[in-house]
XYZ file of C-alpha atoms in Angstrom:
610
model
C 15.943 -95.585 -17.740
C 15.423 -92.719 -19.994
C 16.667 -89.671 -18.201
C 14.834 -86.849 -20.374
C 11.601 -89.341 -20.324
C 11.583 -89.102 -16.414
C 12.617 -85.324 -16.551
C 9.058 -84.564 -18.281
C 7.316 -86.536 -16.339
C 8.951 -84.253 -13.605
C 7.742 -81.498 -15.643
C 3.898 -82.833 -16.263
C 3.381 -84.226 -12.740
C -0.001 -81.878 -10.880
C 1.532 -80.997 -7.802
C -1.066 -81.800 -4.941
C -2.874 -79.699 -2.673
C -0.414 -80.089 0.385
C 2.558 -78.045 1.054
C 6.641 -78.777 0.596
C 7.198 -82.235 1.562
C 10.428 -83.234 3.698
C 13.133 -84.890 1.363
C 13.234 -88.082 2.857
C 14.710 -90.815 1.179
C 11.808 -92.977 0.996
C 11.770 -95.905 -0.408
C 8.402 -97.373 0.765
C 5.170 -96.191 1.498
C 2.170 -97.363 3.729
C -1.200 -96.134 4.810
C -2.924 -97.243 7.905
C -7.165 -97.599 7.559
C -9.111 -98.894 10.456
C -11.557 -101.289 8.083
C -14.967 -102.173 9.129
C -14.430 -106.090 10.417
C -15.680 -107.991 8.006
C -17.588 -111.476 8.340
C -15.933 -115.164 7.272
C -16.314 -116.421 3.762
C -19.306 -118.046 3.086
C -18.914 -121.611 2.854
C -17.824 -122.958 -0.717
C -21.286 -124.646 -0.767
C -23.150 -122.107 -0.373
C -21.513 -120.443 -3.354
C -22.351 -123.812 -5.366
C -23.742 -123.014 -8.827
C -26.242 -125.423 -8.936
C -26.160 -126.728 -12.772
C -25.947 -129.958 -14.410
C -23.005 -131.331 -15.236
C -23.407 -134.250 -17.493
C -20.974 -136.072 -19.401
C -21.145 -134.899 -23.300
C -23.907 -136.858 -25.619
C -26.666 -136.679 -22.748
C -29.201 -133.750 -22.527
C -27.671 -130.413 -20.405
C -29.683 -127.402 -20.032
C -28.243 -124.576 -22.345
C -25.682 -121.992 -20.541
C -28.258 -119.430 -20.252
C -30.986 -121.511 -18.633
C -28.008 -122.463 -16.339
C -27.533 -118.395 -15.587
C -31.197 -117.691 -15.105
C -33.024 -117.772 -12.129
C -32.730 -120.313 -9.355
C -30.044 -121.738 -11.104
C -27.666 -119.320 -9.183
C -28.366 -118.463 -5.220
C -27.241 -114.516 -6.761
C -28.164 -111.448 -4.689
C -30.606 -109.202 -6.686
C -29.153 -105.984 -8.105
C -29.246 -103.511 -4.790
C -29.234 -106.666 -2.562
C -25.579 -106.280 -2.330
C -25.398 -106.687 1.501
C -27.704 -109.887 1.653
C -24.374 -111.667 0.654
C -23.092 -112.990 3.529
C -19.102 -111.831 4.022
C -20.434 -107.929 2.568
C -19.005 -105.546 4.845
C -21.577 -103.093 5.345
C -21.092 -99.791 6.520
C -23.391 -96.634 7.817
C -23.447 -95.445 4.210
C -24.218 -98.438 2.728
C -27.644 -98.287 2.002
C -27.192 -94.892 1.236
C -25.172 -95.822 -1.835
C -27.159 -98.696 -2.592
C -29.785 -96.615 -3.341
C -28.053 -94.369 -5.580
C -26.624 -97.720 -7.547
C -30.349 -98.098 -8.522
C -30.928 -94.900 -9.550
C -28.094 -95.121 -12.398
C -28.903 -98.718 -13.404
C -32.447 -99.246 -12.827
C -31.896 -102.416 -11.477
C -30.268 -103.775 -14.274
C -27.576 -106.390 -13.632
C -24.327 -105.639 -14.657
C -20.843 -107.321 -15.049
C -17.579 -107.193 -16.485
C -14.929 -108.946 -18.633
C -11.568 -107.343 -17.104
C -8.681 -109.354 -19.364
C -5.098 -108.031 -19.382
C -3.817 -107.160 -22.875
C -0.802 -109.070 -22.833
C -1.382 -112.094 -23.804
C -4.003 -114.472 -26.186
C -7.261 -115.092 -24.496
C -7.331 -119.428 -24.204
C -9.919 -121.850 -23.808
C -10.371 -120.990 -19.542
C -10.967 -117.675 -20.943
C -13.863 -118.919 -22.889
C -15.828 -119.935 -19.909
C -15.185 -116.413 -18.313
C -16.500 -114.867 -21.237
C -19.839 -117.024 -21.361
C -20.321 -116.698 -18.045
C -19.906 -112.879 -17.368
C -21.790 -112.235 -20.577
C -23.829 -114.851 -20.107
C -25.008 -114.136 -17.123
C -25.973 -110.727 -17.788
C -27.816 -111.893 -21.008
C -30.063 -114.193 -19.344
C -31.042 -111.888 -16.717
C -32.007 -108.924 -19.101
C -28.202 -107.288 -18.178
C -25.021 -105.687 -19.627
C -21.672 -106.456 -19.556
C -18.978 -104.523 -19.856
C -15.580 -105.591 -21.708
C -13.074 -103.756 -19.523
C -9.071 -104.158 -20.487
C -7.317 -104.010 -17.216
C -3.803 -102.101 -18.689
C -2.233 -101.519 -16.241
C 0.869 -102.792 -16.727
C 2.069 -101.244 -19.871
C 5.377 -102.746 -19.943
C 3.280 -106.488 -20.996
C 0.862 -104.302 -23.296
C 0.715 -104.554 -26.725
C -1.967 -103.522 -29.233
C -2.400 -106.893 -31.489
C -3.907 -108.457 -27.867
C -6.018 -105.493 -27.473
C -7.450 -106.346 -31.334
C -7.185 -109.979 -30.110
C -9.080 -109.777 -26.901
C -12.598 -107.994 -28.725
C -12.258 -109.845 -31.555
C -12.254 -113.624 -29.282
C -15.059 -112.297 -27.545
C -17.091 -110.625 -30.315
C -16.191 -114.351 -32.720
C -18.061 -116.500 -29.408
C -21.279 -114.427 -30.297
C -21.229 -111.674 -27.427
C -21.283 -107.395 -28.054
C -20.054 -105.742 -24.918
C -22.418 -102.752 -23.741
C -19.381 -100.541 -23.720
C -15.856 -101.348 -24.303
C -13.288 -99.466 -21.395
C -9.978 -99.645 -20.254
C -8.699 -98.687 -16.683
C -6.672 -96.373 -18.042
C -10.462 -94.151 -18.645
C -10.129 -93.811 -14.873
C -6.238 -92.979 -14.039
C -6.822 -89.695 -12.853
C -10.335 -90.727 -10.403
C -8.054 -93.519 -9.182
C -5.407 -91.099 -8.181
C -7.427 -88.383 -6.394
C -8.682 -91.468 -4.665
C -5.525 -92.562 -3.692
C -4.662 -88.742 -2.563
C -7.835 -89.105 -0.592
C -7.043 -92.212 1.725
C -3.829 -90.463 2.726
C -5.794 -87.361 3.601
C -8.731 -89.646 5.349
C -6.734 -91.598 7.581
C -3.062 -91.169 7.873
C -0.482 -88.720 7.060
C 2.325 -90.255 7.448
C 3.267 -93.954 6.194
C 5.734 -96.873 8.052
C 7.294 -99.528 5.911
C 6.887 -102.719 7.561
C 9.628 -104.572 5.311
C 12.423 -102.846 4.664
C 13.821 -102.784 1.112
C 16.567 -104.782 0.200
C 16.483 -107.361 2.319
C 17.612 -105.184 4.906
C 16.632 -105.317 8.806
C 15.919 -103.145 11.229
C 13.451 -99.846 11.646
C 13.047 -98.099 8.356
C 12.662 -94.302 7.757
C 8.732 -92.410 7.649
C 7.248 -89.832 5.348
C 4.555 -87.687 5.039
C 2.279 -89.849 2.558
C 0.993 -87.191 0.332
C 4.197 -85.317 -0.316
C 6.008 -89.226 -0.982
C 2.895 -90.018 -3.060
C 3.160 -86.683 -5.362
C 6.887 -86.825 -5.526
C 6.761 -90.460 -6.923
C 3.716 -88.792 -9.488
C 6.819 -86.297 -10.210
C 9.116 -88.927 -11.289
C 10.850 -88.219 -8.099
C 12.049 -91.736 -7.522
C 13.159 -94.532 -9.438
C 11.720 -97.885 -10.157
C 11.705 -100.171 -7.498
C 12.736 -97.344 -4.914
C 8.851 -96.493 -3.665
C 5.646 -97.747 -3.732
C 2.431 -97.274 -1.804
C 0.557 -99.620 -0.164
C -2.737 -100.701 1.299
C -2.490 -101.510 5.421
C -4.146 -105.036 5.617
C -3.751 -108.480 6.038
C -5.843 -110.824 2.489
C -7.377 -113.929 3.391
C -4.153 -115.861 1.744
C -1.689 -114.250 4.423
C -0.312 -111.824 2.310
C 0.189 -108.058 3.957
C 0.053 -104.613 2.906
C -0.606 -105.371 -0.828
C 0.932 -102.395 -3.384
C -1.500 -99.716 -4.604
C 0.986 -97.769 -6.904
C 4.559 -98.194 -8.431
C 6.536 -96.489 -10.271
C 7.289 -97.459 -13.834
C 9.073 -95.148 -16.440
C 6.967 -96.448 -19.167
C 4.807 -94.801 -21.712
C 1.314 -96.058 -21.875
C -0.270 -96.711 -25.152
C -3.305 -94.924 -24.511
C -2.002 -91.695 -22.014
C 1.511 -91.361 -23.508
C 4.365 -90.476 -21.081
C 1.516 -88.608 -18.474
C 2.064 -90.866 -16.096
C 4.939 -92.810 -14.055
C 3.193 -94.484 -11.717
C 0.780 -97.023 -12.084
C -2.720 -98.647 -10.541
C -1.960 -102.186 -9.387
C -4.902 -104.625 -9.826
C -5.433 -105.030 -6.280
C -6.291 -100.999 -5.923
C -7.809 -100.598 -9.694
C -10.266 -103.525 -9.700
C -12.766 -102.699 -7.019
C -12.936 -98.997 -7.656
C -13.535 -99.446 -11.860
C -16.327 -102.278 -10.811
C -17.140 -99.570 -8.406
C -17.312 -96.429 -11.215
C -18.804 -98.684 -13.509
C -21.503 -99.614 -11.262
C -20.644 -103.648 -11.572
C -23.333 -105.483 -9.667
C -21.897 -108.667 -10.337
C -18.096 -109.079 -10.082
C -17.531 -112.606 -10.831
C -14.017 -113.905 -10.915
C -11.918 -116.954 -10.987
C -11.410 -118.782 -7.448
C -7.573 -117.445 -7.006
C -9.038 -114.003 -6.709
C -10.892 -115.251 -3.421
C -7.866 -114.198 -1.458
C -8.386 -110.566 -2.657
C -11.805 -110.196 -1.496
C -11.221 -108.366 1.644
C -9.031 -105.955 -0.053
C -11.870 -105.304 -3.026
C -14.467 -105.003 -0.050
C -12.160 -102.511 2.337
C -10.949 -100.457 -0.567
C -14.848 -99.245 -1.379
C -15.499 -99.080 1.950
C -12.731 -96.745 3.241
C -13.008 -94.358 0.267
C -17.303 -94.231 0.886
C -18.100 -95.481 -2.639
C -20.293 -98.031 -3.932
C -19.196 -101.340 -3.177
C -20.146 -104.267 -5.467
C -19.967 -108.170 -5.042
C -17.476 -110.304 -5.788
C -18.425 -113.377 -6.534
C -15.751 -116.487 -7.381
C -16.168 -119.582 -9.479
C -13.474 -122.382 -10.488
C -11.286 -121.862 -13.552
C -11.656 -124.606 -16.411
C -8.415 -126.018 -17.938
C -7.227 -128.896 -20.447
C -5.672 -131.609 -20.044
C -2.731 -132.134 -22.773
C -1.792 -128.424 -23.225
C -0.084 -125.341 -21.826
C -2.079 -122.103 -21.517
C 0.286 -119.864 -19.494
C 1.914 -116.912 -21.452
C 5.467 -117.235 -21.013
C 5.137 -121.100 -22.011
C 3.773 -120.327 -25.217
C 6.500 -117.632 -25.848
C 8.698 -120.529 -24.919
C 7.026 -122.742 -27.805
C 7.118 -120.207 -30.349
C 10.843 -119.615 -29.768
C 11.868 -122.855 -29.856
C 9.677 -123.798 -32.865
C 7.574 -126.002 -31.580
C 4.662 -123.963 -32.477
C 4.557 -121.288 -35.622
C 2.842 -118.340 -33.585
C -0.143 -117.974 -31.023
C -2.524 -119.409 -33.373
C -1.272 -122.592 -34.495
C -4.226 -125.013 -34.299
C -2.032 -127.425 -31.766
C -2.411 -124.904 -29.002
C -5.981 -124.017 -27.183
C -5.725 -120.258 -27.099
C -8.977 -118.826 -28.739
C -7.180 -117.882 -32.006
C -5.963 -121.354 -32.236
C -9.011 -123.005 -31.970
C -10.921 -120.591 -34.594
C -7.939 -120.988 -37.299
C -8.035 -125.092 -36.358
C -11.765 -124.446 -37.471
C -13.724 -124.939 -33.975
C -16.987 -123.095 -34.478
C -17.435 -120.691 -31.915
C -21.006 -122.499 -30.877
C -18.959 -125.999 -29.600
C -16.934 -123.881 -27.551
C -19.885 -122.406 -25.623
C -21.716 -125.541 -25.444
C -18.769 -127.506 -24.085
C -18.366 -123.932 -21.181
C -22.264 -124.744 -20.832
C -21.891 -128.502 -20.335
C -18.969 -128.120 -17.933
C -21.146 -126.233 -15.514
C -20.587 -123.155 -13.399
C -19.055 -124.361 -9.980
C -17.175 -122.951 -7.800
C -14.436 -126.230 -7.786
C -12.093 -126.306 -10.651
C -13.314 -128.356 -13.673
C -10.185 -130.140 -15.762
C -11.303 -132.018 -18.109
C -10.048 -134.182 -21.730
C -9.881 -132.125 -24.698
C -11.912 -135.051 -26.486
C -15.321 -133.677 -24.926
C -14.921 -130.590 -26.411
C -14.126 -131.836 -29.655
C -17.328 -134.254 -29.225
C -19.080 -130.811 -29.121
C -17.357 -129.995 -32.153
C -18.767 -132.844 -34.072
C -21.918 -131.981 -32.817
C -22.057 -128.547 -34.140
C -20.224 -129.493 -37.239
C -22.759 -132.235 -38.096
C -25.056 -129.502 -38.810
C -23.194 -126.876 -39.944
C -20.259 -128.048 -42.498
C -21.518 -129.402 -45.551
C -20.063 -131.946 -47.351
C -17.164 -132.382 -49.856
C -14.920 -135.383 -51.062
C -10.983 -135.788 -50.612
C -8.125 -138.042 -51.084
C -5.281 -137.777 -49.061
C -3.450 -140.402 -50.645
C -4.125 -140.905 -53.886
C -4.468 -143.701 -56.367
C -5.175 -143.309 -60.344
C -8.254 -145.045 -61.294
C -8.926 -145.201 -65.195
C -12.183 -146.631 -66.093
C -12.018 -148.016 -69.050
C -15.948 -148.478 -70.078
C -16.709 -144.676 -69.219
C -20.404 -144.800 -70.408
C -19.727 -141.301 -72.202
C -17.581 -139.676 -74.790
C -17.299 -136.569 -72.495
C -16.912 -135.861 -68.641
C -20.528 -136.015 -66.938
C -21.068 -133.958 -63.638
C -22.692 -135.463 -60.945
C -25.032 -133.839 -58.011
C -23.878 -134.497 -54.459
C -25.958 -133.278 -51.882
C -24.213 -131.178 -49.169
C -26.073 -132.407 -46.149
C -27.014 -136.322 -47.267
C -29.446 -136.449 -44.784
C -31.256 -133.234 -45.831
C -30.628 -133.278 -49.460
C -33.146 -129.751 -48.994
C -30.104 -127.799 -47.858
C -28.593 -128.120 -51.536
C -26.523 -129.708 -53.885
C -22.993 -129.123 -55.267
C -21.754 -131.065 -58.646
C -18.795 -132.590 -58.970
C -17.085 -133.791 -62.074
C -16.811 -137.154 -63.177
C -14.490 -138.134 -65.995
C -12.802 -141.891 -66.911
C -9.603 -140.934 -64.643
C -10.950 -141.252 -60.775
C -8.772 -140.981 -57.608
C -9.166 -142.953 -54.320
C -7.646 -143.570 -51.325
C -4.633 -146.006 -51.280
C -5.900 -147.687 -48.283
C -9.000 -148.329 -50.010
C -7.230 -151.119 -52.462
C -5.465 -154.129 -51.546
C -4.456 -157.480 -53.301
C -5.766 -159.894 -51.150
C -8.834 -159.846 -49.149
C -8.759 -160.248 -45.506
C -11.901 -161.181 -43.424
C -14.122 -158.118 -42.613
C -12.266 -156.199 -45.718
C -14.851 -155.354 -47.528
C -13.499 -152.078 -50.050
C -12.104 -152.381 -53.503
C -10.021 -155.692 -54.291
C -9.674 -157.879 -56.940
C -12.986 -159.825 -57.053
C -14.699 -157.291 -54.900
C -16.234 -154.232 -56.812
C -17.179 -151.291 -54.949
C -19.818 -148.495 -54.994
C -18.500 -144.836 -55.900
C -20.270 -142.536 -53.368
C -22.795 -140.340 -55.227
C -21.511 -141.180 -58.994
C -24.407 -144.453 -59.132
C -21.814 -146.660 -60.274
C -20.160 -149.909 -59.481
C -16.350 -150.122 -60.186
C -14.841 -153.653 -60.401
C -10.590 -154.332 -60.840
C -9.706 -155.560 -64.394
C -5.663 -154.599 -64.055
C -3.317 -153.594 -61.686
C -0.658 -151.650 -62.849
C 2.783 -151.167 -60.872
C 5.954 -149.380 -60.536
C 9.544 -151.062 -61.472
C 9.336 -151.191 -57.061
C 6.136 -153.292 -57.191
C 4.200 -150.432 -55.667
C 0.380 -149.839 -56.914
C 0.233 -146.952 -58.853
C -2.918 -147.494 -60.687
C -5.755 -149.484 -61.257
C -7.915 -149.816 -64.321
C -11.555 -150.805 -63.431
C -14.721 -151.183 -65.861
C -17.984 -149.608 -64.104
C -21.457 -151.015 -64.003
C -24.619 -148.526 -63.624
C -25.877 -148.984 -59.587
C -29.073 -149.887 -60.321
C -28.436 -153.381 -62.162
C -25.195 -154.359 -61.098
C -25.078 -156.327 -57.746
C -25.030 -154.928 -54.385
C -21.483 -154.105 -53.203
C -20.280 -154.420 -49.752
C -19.376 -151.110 -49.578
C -18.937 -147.314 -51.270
C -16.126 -145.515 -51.170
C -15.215 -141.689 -51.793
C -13.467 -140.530 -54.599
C -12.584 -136.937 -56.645
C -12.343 -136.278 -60.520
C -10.633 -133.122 -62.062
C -9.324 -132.293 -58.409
C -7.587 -129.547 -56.804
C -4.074 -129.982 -55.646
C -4.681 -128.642 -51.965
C -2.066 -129.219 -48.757
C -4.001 -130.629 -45.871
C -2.532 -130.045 -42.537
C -3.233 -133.081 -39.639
C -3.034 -132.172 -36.158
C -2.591 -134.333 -33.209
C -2.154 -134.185 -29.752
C 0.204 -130.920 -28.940
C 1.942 -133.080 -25.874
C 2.687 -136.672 -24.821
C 1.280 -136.554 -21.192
C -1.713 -134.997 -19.678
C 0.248 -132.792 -17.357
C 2.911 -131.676 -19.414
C 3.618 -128.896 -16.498
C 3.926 -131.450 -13.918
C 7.310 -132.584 -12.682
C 6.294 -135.534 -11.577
C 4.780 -136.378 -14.544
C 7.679 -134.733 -16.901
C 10.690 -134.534 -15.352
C 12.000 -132.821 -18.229
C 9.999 -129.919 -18.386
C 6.858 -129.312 -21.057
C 9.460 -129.187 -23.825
C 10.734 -132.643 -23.626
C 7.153 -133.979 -23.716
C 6.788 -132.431 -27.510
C 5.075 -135.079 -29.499
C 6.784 -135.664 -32.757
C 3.720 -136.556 -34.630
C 1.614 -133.427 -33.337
C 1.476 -132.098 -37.299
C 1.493 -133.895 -40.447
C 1.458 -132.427 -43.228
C -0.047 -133.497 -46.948
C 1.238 -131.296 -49.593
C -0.497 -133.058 -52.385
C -4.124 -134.277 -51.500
C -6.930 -134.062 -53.899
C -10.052 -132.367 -53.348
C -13.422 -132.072 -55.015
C -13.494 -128.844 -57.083
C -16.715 -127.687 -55.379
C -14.642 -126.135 -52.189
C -13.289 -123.413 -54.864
C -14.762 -120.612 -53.239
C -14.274 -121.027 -50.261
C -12.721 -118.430 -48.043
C -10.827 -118.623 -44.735
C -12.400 -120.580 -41.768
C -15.217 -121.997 -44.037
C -15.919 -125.444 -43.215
C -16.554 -128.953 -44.992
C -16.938 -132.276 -43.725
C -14.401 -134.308 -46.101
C -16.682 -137.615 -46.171
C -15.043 -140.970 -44.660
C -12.184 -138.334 -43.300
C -13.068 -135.992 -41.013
C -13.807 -132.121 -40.271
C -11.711 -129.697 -42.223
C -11.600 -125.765 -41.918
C -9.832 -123.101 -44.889
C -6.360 -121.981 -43.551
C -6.083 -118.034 -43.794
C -2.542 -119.203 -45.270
C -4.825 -120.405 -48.769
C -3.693 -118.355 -51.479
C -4.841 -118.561 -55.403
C -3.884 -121.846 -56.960
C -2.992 -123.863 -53.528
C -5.773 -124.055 -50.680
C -4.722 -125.125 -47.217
C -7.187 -126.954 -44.982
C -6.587 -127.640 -41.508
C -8.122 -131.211 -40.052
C -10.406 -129.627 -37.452
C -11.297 -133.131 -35.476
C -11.873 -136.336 -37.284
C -15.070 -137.990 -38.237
C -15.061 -139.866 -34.947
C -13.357 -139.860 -31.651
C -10.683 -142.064 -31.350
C -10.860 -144.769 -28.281
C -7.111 -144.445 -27.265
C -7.839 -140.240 -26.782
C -11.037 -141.192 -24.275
């Protein structure tokens, strides 16, 4: 620990109103509030979000008809105490009333992320669903960074966070941090000690130890850990009561020697989330506190914390988390990724962090519809990671227009070219609405297709290029038959030479294929599966651990594929539909002379991922 960092902290600390406290060698700290008893937990069904749920491809109301209405069993704004489990109190209504003189009734809630890590697809649903929910219900939501912890905190996530939640379409009312409300939430915590107890009992001793343990007088303890008076790990304070999950006395403060990156080297002790969520929802007059079901066990502590200080108490309201199947989500895994080299960084388009998915070239619209078609329940929703990309498809149908690319090419030299000089032809960018446009590609005597689109000999239900069997060329109106096969001193196919035939009078071919003239050299990145198993995280599943379930084939990459020179401007995260191939997105790694496209999800889903 930083000596001189602790000895201004020493220096900054506001002493507190009370006299000279004993110097007892405290090491823990309790307070003692007599809450208000407060009623069971409603019954999970009668916190049931009634929605659809369908499976993807049929009809599902949109996320904010979901959020409107009857389609949640909600309390109105003021209502608060018409949820059953609110603990009301003599000033309840009292406050209530004062709620709706600040917000006019209007309901509000609150995105509360941590900044330390990347937000990930389960954040997604959090996102649509607090802002969501205050959207369809003429409301505001508030995107609140819970930094508290400033060890974890750095400022790329804080970037990271607004600019996930600002990309899926939503503008917070007002963007705050709990550090806004350090010095509030310490007079507060000044003020239970003076409300109820003075002095404070450890029930556990440190250490491991046994036996009674020594008492101080709360406020002077409290003030002398603001003074840096104690080292980390040596005191804390803590809330008197027993959470629905067993676990006692939960810690209000602790002390940390740790700048913050917003209030410097002020402070040394900081807010847990179990003190500092109620009371911001509470400042920020939150109407709706909705949260994840593994904060259920903290509800009596968010209820009795408002309570015993006389403030305005909100709801909190829990709903099931959404996860993946086939991925990791957690922090420290990632970190474990990156450092191993399984993944480049937080955004590598394997991984379903928020980032990941935009730079992999998901629009932003699939990932609310696939939130909106998993529902808002309170049980936990796991699903495949092939029905969101089936929303993907959807969106991208409509949205990415169209372009032509090889992969893996093969020279074609047409050898009747009906013109001295290169002709362009005009390929529409959405086929079926040739109103949205056209884009022209060139077309010269040298052609490149696909490799797998040629073969020798003709098997039953082959029905592309061949000796014997001409093809169409998508778009170009012509009909390209083999004459030669050229080959390397290996045997391998390295070009054809074909005459061509105008569409219109040569005879029907069994199929058309897609092809590129004058193409860009572009590398073309293919993504698969991140991990082998659906549970990579589960022992019994992988008794290895997530990293021995790596799959090898999760990224192949094509330094040398050909595409269409219409995709020339395009920028970062622009999209095309390469036809025949799939969905492709611009990698922000594209520089001048050598475009990178990422393979966002391919044209159609493959039966062995359903």
């Amino acid at each position: 620990m930083d000596v001189g960092l602790r000895e201004r902290w020493g220096q900054q600390a506001e002493l507190g109103r009370e006299g000279p406290c004993q110097g007892w060698a405290l090491r823990m700290l309790c307070w003692s509030l007599q809450a208000a008893k407060a009623r069971p937990a409603p019954a999970e069904k009668q916190k049931v979000l009634v929605v659809e749920n369908g499976e993807v491809g049929t009809e599902t109301r949109s996320l904010l008809e979901q959020l409107r209405g009857e389609a949640l069993k909600f309390h109105k704004p003021g209502e608060n105490y018409k949820t059953e489990g609110y603990v009301v109190t003599p000033n309840t209504m009292a406050l209530l009333k004062h709620h709706l003189t600040i917000t006019g009734g209007q309901v509000r809630t609150r995105f509360p992320p941590e900044p330390n890590g990347i937000l990930h697809i389960g954040h997604a649903k959090a996102i649509n669903f607090n802002f969501g929910y205050a959207k369809a219900n003429g409301g505001v939501c508030f995107l609140r960074y819970d930094d508290t912890n400033p060890e974890k905190e750095e400022e790329k996530y804080f970037t990271a966070i607004r600019e996930m939640v600002e990309w899926l379409g939503y503008q917070p009312y007002a963007v705050t941090h709990a550090s806004d409300y350090f010095d509030q939430l310490y007079t507060w915590a000044l003020e239970l000690i003076r409300r109820r107890v003075s002095r404070a009992t450890t029930h556990r001793p440190p250490h491991g130890g046994t036996g009674p343990w020594r008492t101080s007088p709360s406020l002077c303890a409290l003030q002398d850990m603001r003074k840096g008076k104690f080292g980390e790990g040596e005191a804390t304070l803590r809330m008197k009561l027993v959470m629905e999950d067993g676990k006692m006395d939960p810690v209000a403060y602790r002390v940390k020697f740790t700048p913050h990156h917003r209030t410097g080297d002020k402070w040394c002790i900081y807010p847990t989330y179990d003190y500092t969520h109620c009371l911001c929802d509470s400042i920020e007059h939150i109407t709706h506190s909705l949260c994840t079901k593994e904060f259920q066990a903290r509800r009596s502590s968010y209820f009795w914390l408002c309570n015993a200080l006389d403030v305005y108490c909100p709801v909190q309201w829990e709903y099931g988390r959404l996860n993946l199947l086939y991925t990791v989500v957690s922090k420290r895994k990632i970190i474990r990724l990156v450092e191993t080299g399984a993944v480049r960084d937080w955004d590598d388009p394997r991984l379903f962090t928020l980032t990941a998915l935009r730079r992999r070239g998901f629009p932003p619209e699939a990932i609310n519809n696939f939130c909106a078609r998993v529902g808002v329940t309170v049980a936990q929703a796991t699903m495949e990671p092939h029905l969101l990309e089936a929303c993907v498809r959807e969106v991208l149908n409509e949205q990415a227009p169209r372009a032509m690319a090889v992969l893996e090419p093969l020279k074609v030299t047409i050898t009747n070219f009906p013109a001295l000089k290169a002709l362009e032809v005009l390929v529409p960018n959405f086929p079926a609405d040739e109103s949205r446009g056209f884009h022209k590609v060139p077309f010269q005597p040298t052609v490149y297709i696909e490799e797998t689109d040629f073969r020798e000999e003709v098997d039953k239900g082959y029905k592309r290029l061949a000796p014997g069997q001409p093809v169409g060329l998508r778009h170009a109106g012509y009909v390209i038959a083999v004459q030669n096969i050229i080959k390397d001193a290996s045997g391998r196919v390295i070009e054809l030479e074909v005459t061509c035939t105008k569409s219109d009078v040569a005879e029907k071919p069994k199929a058309f294929i897609h092809w590129v003239s004058e193409p860009l050299v572009c590398e073309v990145r293919l993504y698969e599966r991140l991990f082998l198993h659906k549970n990579p995280e589960d022992p019994s599943e992988v008794p290895g651990g997530f990293l021995s379930d790596l799959n090898p084939d999760s990224l192949r990459v094509v330094r040398s594929a050909l595409v269409d020179s219409s995709v020339l401007s395009a920028r970062p995260f622009d999209k095309f539909q390469f036809e025949r191939l799939g969905y492709f997105s611009v990698d922000p790694d594209s520089e001048e002379g050598k475009m990178v496209f990422n393979r966002t999800v391919t044209l159609k889903e493959d039966p062995g991922k359903a």
